[in-house]
Amino acid sequence: MAGAGISRRRVLGFGAGLAAMAVTGCGSNSGRPSGGGDGSKPALQQWYHQYGEAGTQQAVERYAKAYPDATVTIQWSPGDYDKKVSTSLLTDQGPDVFEYGNGPTIDMIKGNQVVELTDLLGDAKSDFNSALLERMSYDGKLYGIPQVVDMQLLVYRKSLLSKAGVQPPQTVDELLDAAKKLTDDKVKGLFVGNDGGVGILGGPALWSAGLDYLTKDNRFGFDDPAAVESLRKLREFWTAKVLLLGAPTDWSDPAAFTQGLTAMQFTGLWTLPVIEKALPGDYGVLPWPKLNATTGAPSVPVGAYGACVNAKSKNVDAAKKYAKWLWVDRTADQLDFAQSYGFHVPARKSLAEKAEKLKSGPAADAVKLLNENGHPQNPMLWSPKAGTAYTDALSRIIRSGADPAAELKTVKSVTEAELKRITG
């Protein structure tokens, strides 16, 4: 199960600290032959990262083989997929169509490395998750087609909360109090990753305070006393010794929860089938709670791989046509991709309504949380460098007790310099 969590799910929680690759202008020669074996069809290369769920690779190869208008070759890429893609886009040897976490980066767009896909959606536009379409757009133009939606959420053991006389927490203070009451010599109250939440709580900490990474007009979004308070609370979880640390597997895997090492865990939707099998009926799902009774709102981080087209493809039009065929027209394949090889929400509302696995129990509750409290993982203009600065600050605050106000000044300085670079 760990493999599944750290493959398809790497779109949530791992991307913020990746170093940005340099960008160059686009060219026209891909260095690859443009036709099929007999020249009658264009030859396209499509890249995916290595998914952990059994059957996924065979599925995408089957989809590609069924496409009638081009010969599509799949490259399945283990290892540091993001770096491989970023590097390939600087050359003439990159893929024609590729997936990328939350759509292409702003540097890919500004560097003319990907092509606009706005015209591909047509009447289907209103059927796609609007927040994800916005996340994959820049200046009103779409550069990625959402493939499948993933989300993080808080799972809790009903029996343990009941035994401790604890209600499902609605605020961060209630969550801390619950974690204290649920911690004993065998069980910790909360698991948010072996790093104490550094890697996954950056967004929820801001949203719970009613803030965001950037404002609507793309300015630094959390130079605010509420952000300082929220980050101090994360430190309190650490000092209260209610967090599970050093678990055999990390937050993306449900083993710590199903094995009784923790009463609550911030994890992902993809873990629910394993949890259901291990603890049938004895778990519920919650968003990360709002900061307090008067401040902020509950939240769940939402991410999606987006299908992108390389501007250096020798067959841009053919690549766009294939991307539309697979991720707009082929709704049966889209539902299959979301539900048959794991546990995920289709990127389109009409398909989510058809997903049988999402119609009852905690899974249905999770979809409700996604629709009511979902936040795209981070904004388009939130750069990898800004993400690294924030993650480093979180580490110092949570693990070492650094002053949040001082740390946020540094993050603000880095972010403002990045915004100036990006927007010119």
CSV table of C-alpha atoms in Angstrom, one decimal, residues 80-339:
chain,number,residue,atom,x,y,z
A,80,ASP,CA,12.0,11.5,-10.0
A,81,TYR,CA,9.3,12.0,-12.6
A,82,ASP,CA,9.0,15.7,-12.2
A,83,LYS,CA,12.7,16.3,-12.8
A,84,LYS,CA,12.6,14.0,-15.8
A,85,VAL,CA,9.8,16.0,-17.4
A,86,SER,CA,11.3,19.4,-16.6
A,87,THR,CA,14.6,18.3,-18.1
A,88,SER,CA,13.1,16.8,-21.2
A,89,LEU,CA,11.1,19.9,-22.0
A,90,LEU,CA,14.5,21.7,-22.4
A,91,THR,CA,15.4,19.3,-25.2
A,92,ASP,CA,13.9,18.1,-28.4
A,93,GLN,CA,13.4,14.6,-27.0
A,94,GLY,CA,10.5,15.2,-24.6
A,95,PRO,CA,7.1,13.6,-24.8
A,96,ASP,CA,4.2,14.9,-27.0
A,97,VAL,CA,1.7,14.4,-24.2
A,98,PHE,CA,2.5,14.2,-20.5
A,99,GLU,CA,0.9,14.4,-17.1
A,100,TYR,CA,2.1,16.8,-14.4
A,101,GLY,CA,1.0,17.4,-10.8
A,102,ASN,CA,-1.7,20.1,-10.7
A,103,GLY,CA,-1.0,21.0,-14.3
A,104,PRO,CA,2.2,22.6,-15.7
A,105,THR,CA,4.3,25.0,-13.6
A,106,ILE,CA,4.2,28.7,-14.3
A,107,ASP,CA,7.7,28.5,-15.6
A,108,MET,CA,6.6,25.9,-18.2
A,109,ILE,CA,3.9,28.3,-19.3
A,110,LYS,CA,5.9,31.4,-19.3
A,111,GLY,CA,8.8,29.6,-21.1
A,112,ASN,CA,6.4,28.5,-23.9
A,113,GLN,CA,7.1,24.9,-23.1
A,114,VAL,CA,3.4,23.8,-23.1
A,115,VAL,CA,0.5,24.7,-25.4
A,116,GLU,CA,-2.9,26.2,-24.5
A,117,LEU,CA,-5.7,23.6,-24.3
A,118,THR,CA,-8.7,25.9,-23.6
A,119,ASP,CA,-10.5,25.0,-26.9
A,120,LEU,CA,-10.4,21.2,-26.1
A,121,LEU,CA,-13.1,21.2,-23.4
A,122,GLY,CA,-16.0,22.6,-25.4
A,123,ASP,CA,-19.4,22.0,-23.7
A,124,ALA,CA,-17.7,19.7,-21.2
A,125,LYS,CA,-16.0,22.6,-19.4
A,126,SER,CA,-18.8,23.1,-16.9
A,127,ASP,CA,-18.6,19.4,-16.0
A,128,PHE,CA,-15.0,19.6,-14.8
A,129,ASN,CA,-14.1,20.5,-11.2
A,130,SER,CA,-13.9,24.3,-11.5
A,131,ALA,CA,-11.3,24.8,-8.8
A,132,LEU,CA,-8.9,22.5,-10.7
A,133,LEU,CA,-9.5,24.1,-14.0
A,134,GLU,CA,-8.7,27.4,-12.4
A,135,ARG,CA,-5.5,26.0,-10.9
A,136,MET,CA,-4.4,24.7,-14.3
A,137,SER,CA,-5.1,28.1,-16.0
A,138,TYR,CA,-3.1,31.3,-16.4
A,139,ASP,CA,-4.4,34.5,-17.7
A,140,GLY,CA,-7.7,32.8,-18.5
A,141,LYS,CA,-6.1,30.1,-20.7
A,142,LEU,CA,-6.1,26.4,-19.8
A,143,TYR,CA,-2.8,24.5,-20.0
A,144,GLY,CA,-3.8,21.1,-18.4
A,145,ILE,CA,-6.8,18.8,-18.4
A,146,PRO,CA,-7.5,17.4,-14.9
A,147,GLN,CA,-7.3,13.5,-15.1
A,148,VAL,CA,-8.5,12.4,-11.6
A,149,VAL,CA,-8.9,14.1,-8.3
A,150,ASP,CA,-7.2,13.2,-5.0
A,151,MET,CA,-7.6,14.7,-1.6
A,152,GLN,CA,-6.3,14.6,1.9
A,153,LEU,CA,-8.5,14.3,5.0
A,154,LEU,CA,-8.5,13.4,8.7
A,155,VAL,CA,-9.6,9.9,9.6
A,156,TYR,CA,-10.5,9.0,13.2
A,157,ARG,CA,-11.4,5.8,15.1
A,158,LYS,CA,-15.0,6.1,16.3
A,159,SER,CA,-14.6,3.6,19.1
A,160,LEU,CA,-11.5,5.3,20.6
A,161,LEU,CA,-13.1,8.7,20.5
A,162,SER,CA,-16.2,7.3,22.1
A,163,LYS,CA,-14.2,5.6,24.9
A,164,ALA,CA,-12.4,8.8,25.6
A,165,GLY,CA,-15.6,10.9,25.6
A,166,VAL,CA,-14.3,12.9,22.7
A,167,GLN,CA,-16.5,14.4,20.0
A,168,PRO,CA,-15.1,14.7,16.4
A,169,PRO,CA,-13.1,18.0,16.6
A,170,GLN,CA,-14.4,21.1,14.8
A,171,THR,CA,-11.6,23.5,15.7
A,172,VAL,CA,-7.8,23.2,16.0
A,173,ASP,CA,-8.1,23.6,19.8
A,174,GLU,CA,-10.6,20.8,19.9
A,175,LEU,CA,-8.3,18.7,17.8
A,176,LEU,CA,-5.4,19.3,20.1
A,177,ASP,CA,-7.5,18.6,23.2
A,178,ALA,CA,-8.8,15.4,21.6
A,179,ALA,CA,-5.3,14.3,20.7
A,180,LYS,CA,-4.2,14.8,24.3
A,181,LYS,CA,-7.1,12.7,25.6
A,182,LEU,CA,-6.5,10.0,23.1
A,183,THR,CA,-2.8,9.6,23.8
A,184,ASP,CA,-1.6,6.9,26.2
A,185,ASP,CA,1.4,4.6,26.5
A,186,LYS,CA,0.3,2.6,23.5
A,187,VAL,CA,-1.6,5.0,21.2
A,188,LYS,CA,-0.8,8.5,20.0
A,189,GLY,CA,-3.6,10.9,19.4
A,190,LEU,CA,-2.7,12.1,16.0
A,191,PHE,CA,-0.4,11.2,13.0
A,192,VAL,CA,0.4,13.9,10.5
A,193,GLY,CA,3.5,12.4,9.0
A,194,ASN,CA,6.8,11.4,10.5
A,195,ASP,CA,8.0,15.0,10.2
A,196,GLY,CA,5.3,16.3,12.5
A,197,GLY,CA,3.2,17.8,9.7
A,198,VAL,CA,5.9,19.8,7.9
A,199,GLY,CA,5.2,18.2,4.6
A,200,ILE,CA,1.4,18.3,4.5
A,201,LEU,CA,0.0,20.9,6.9
A,202,GLY,CA,1.3,24.1,5.2
A,203,GLY,CA,-1.9,24.7,3.3
A,204,PRO,CA,-4.4,23.5,5.9
A,205,ALA,CA,-2.7,25.7,8.5
A,206,LEU,CA,-3.4,28.8,6.3
A,207,TRP,CA,-6.9,27.8,5.3
A,208,SER,CA,-7.9,27.1,8.8
A,209,ALA,CA,-7.0,30.7,9.6
A,210,GLY,CA,-9.1,32.0,6.7
A,211,LEU,CA,-5.9,32.8,4.6
A,212,ASP,CA,-4.2,31.3,1.6
A,213,TYR,CA,-0.8,31.2,0.0
A,214,LEU,CA,-1.6,34.2,-2.2
A,215,THR,CA,-4.4,36.7,-2.3
A,216,LYS,CA,-6.8,36.9,-5.3
A,217,ASP,CA,-4.6,39.6,-6.8
A,218,ASN,CA,-1.4,37.4,-6.4
A,219,ARG,CA,0.2,39.0,-3.4
A,220,PHE,CA,1.7,37.2,-0.4
A,221,GLY,CA,-1.3,35.8,1.4
A,222,PHE,CA,-0.4,35.2,5.0
A,223,ASP,CA,1.3,38.2,6.5
A,224,ASP,CA,-1.3,38.1,9.2
A,225,PRO,CA,-1.6,37.5,13.0
A,226,ALA,CA,-4.0,34.6,12.4
A,227,ALA,CA,-1.2,32.8,10.4
A,228,VAL,CA,1.2,33.2,13.3
A,229,GLU,CA,-1.4,31.8,15.7
A,230,SER,CA,-2.1,28.9,13.4
A,231,LEU,CA,1.5,27.9,13.1
A,232,ARG,CA,2.0,28.2,16.8
A,233,LYS,CA,-0.7,25.7,17.2
A,234,LEU,CA,1.2,23.2,15.0
A,235,ARG,CA,4.1,23.6,17.4
A,236,GLU,CA,1.8,22.9,20.3
A,237,PHE,CA,0.9,19.5,18.8
A,238,TRP,CA,4.7,18.7,18.8
A,239,THR,CA,5.5,19.9,22.3
A,240,ALA,CA,2.4,18.2,23.8
A,241,LYS,CA,3.8,14.9,22.6
A,242,VAL,CA,0.5,13.8,21.1
A,243,LEU,CA,2.0,13.2,17.6
A,244,LEU,CA,3.0,9.8,16.4
A,245,LEU,CA,6.6,10.1,15.1
A,246,GLY,CA,8.8,7.4,13.5
A,247,ALA,CA,5.9,5.3,12.2
A,248,PRO,CA,6.9,2.4,10.0
A,249,THR,CA,5.2,4.1,7.0
A,250,ASP,CA,4.4,7.7,6.4
A,251,TRP,CA,1.1,9.7,6.2
A,252,SER,CA,0.1,8.5,2.8
A,253,ASP,CA,-0.2,4.9,4.0
A,254,PRO,CA,-2.9,3.9,6.5
A,255,ALA,CA,-0.9,1.3,8.4
A,256,ALA,CA,-0.3,3.5,11.5
A,257,PHE,CA,-4.1,4.0,11.7
A,258,THR,CA,-5.2,0.5,11.0
A,259,GLN,CA,-2.6,-1.1,13.3
A,260,GLY,CA,-3.8,1.0,16.2
A,261,LEU,CA,-0.7,3.2,16.6
A,262,THR,CA,-2.8,6.4,16.3
A,263,ALA,CA,-6.4,7.3,17.0
A,264,MET,CA,-6.5,10.0,14.2
A,265,GLN,CA,-4.5,10.4,11.0
A,266,PHE,CA,-4.3,13.0,8.3
A,267,THR,CA,-4.0,11.0,5.1
A,268,GLY,CA,-5.7,10.6,1.7
A,269,LEU,CA,-8.9,9.4,0.2
A,270,TRP,CA,-7.0,6.5,-1.5
A,271,THR,CA,-6.5,4.8,1.9
A,272,LEU,CA,-10.2,4.3,2.7
A,273,PRO,CA,-10.6,0.8,1.1
A,274,VAL,CA,-7.7,-0.5,3.2
A,275,ILE,CA,-9.2,1.2,6.3
A,276,GLU,CA,-12.6,-0.2,5.6
A,277,LYS,CA,-11.2,-3.7,5.3
A,278,ALA,CA,-9.3,-3.4,8.6
A,279,LEU,CA,-11.8,-1.4,10.6
A,280,PRO,CA,-15.3,-1.8,9.1
A,281,GLY,CA,-17.7,0.8,10.4
A,282,ASP,CA,-15.2,2.0,13.1
A,283,TYR,CA,-13.9,5.2,11.4
A,284,GLY,CA,-15.1,8.5,10.1
A,285,VAL,CA,-13.6,11.3,8.0
A,286,LEU,CA,-13.2,15.0,8.8
A,287,PRO,CA,-11.6,18.1,7.2
A,288,TRP,CA,-8.7,19.8,8.8
A,289,PRO,CA,-10.6,22.0,11.3
A,290,LYS,CA,-10.9,25.7,11.4
A,291,LEU,CA,-8.6,27.6,13.7
A,292,ASN,CA,-11.2,28.6,16.3
A,293,ALA,CA,-14.9,29.3,16.7
A,294,THR,CA,-14.6,32.7,15.0
A,295,THR,CA,-11.7,32.4,12.6
A,296,GLY,CA,-11.2,30.5,9.4
A,297,ALA,CA,-12.8,27.5,7.9
A,298,PRO,CA,-12.3,23.7,7.6
A,299,SER,CA,-10.4,22.5,4.6
A,300,VAL,CA,-9.2,19.6,2.6
A,301,PRO,CA,-6.3,19.8,0.1
A,302,VAL,CA,-7.2,18.8,-3.4
A,303,GLY,CA,-4.8,17.8,-6.2
A,304,ALA,CA,-4.9,16.3,-9.6
A,305,TYR,CA,-2.5,15.3,-12.4
A,306,GLY,CA,-3.2,17.3,-15.5
A,307,ALA,CA,-2.6,16.2,-19.1
A,308,CYS,CA,-0.3,18.6,-20.9
A,309,VAL,CA,1.0,19.0,-24.5
A,310,ASN,CA,4.6,19.7,-25.2
A,311,ALA,CA,5.1,22.9,-27.3
A,312,LYS,CA,8.1,21.2,-28.9
A,313,SER,CA,6.1,18.3,-30.2
A,314,LYS,CA,6.5,17.8,-34.0
A,315,ASN,CA,2.7,16.9,-33.9
A,316,VAL,CA,1.2,19.5,-31.6
A,317,ASP,CA,-2.2,19.3,-33.3
A,318,ALA,CA,-2.2,15.5,-33.2
A,319,ALA,CA,-1.1,15.6,-29.6
A,320,LYS,CA,-4.0,18.0,-28.7
A,321,LYS,CA,-6.5,15.8,-30.5
A,322,TYR,CA,-5.3,12.7,-28.6
A,323,ALA,CA,-5.5,14.6,-25.2
A,324,LYS,CA,-9.0,15.6,-26.0
A,325,TRP,CA,-10.0,12.1,-27.1
A,326,LEU,CA,-8.7,10.5,-23.9
A,327,TRP,CA,-9.4,13.1,-21.2
A,328,VAL,CA,-12.6,14.8,-22.6
A,329,ASP,CA,-14.4,12.4,-24.9
A,330,ARG,CA,-13.6,9.0,-23.4
A,331,THR,CA,-15.7,9.2,-20.3
A,332,ALA,CA,-15.9,5.5,-19.7
A,333,ASP,CA,-12.1,5.3,-19.6
A,334,GLN,CA,-11.9,8.3,-17.3
A,335,LEU,CA,-14.3,6.6,-14.8
A,336,ASP,CA,-12.3,3.4,-15.2
A,337,PHE,CA,-9.0,5.2,-14.5
A,338,ALA,CA,-10.5,6.8,-11.3
A,339,GLN,CA,-12.2,3.8,-9.8
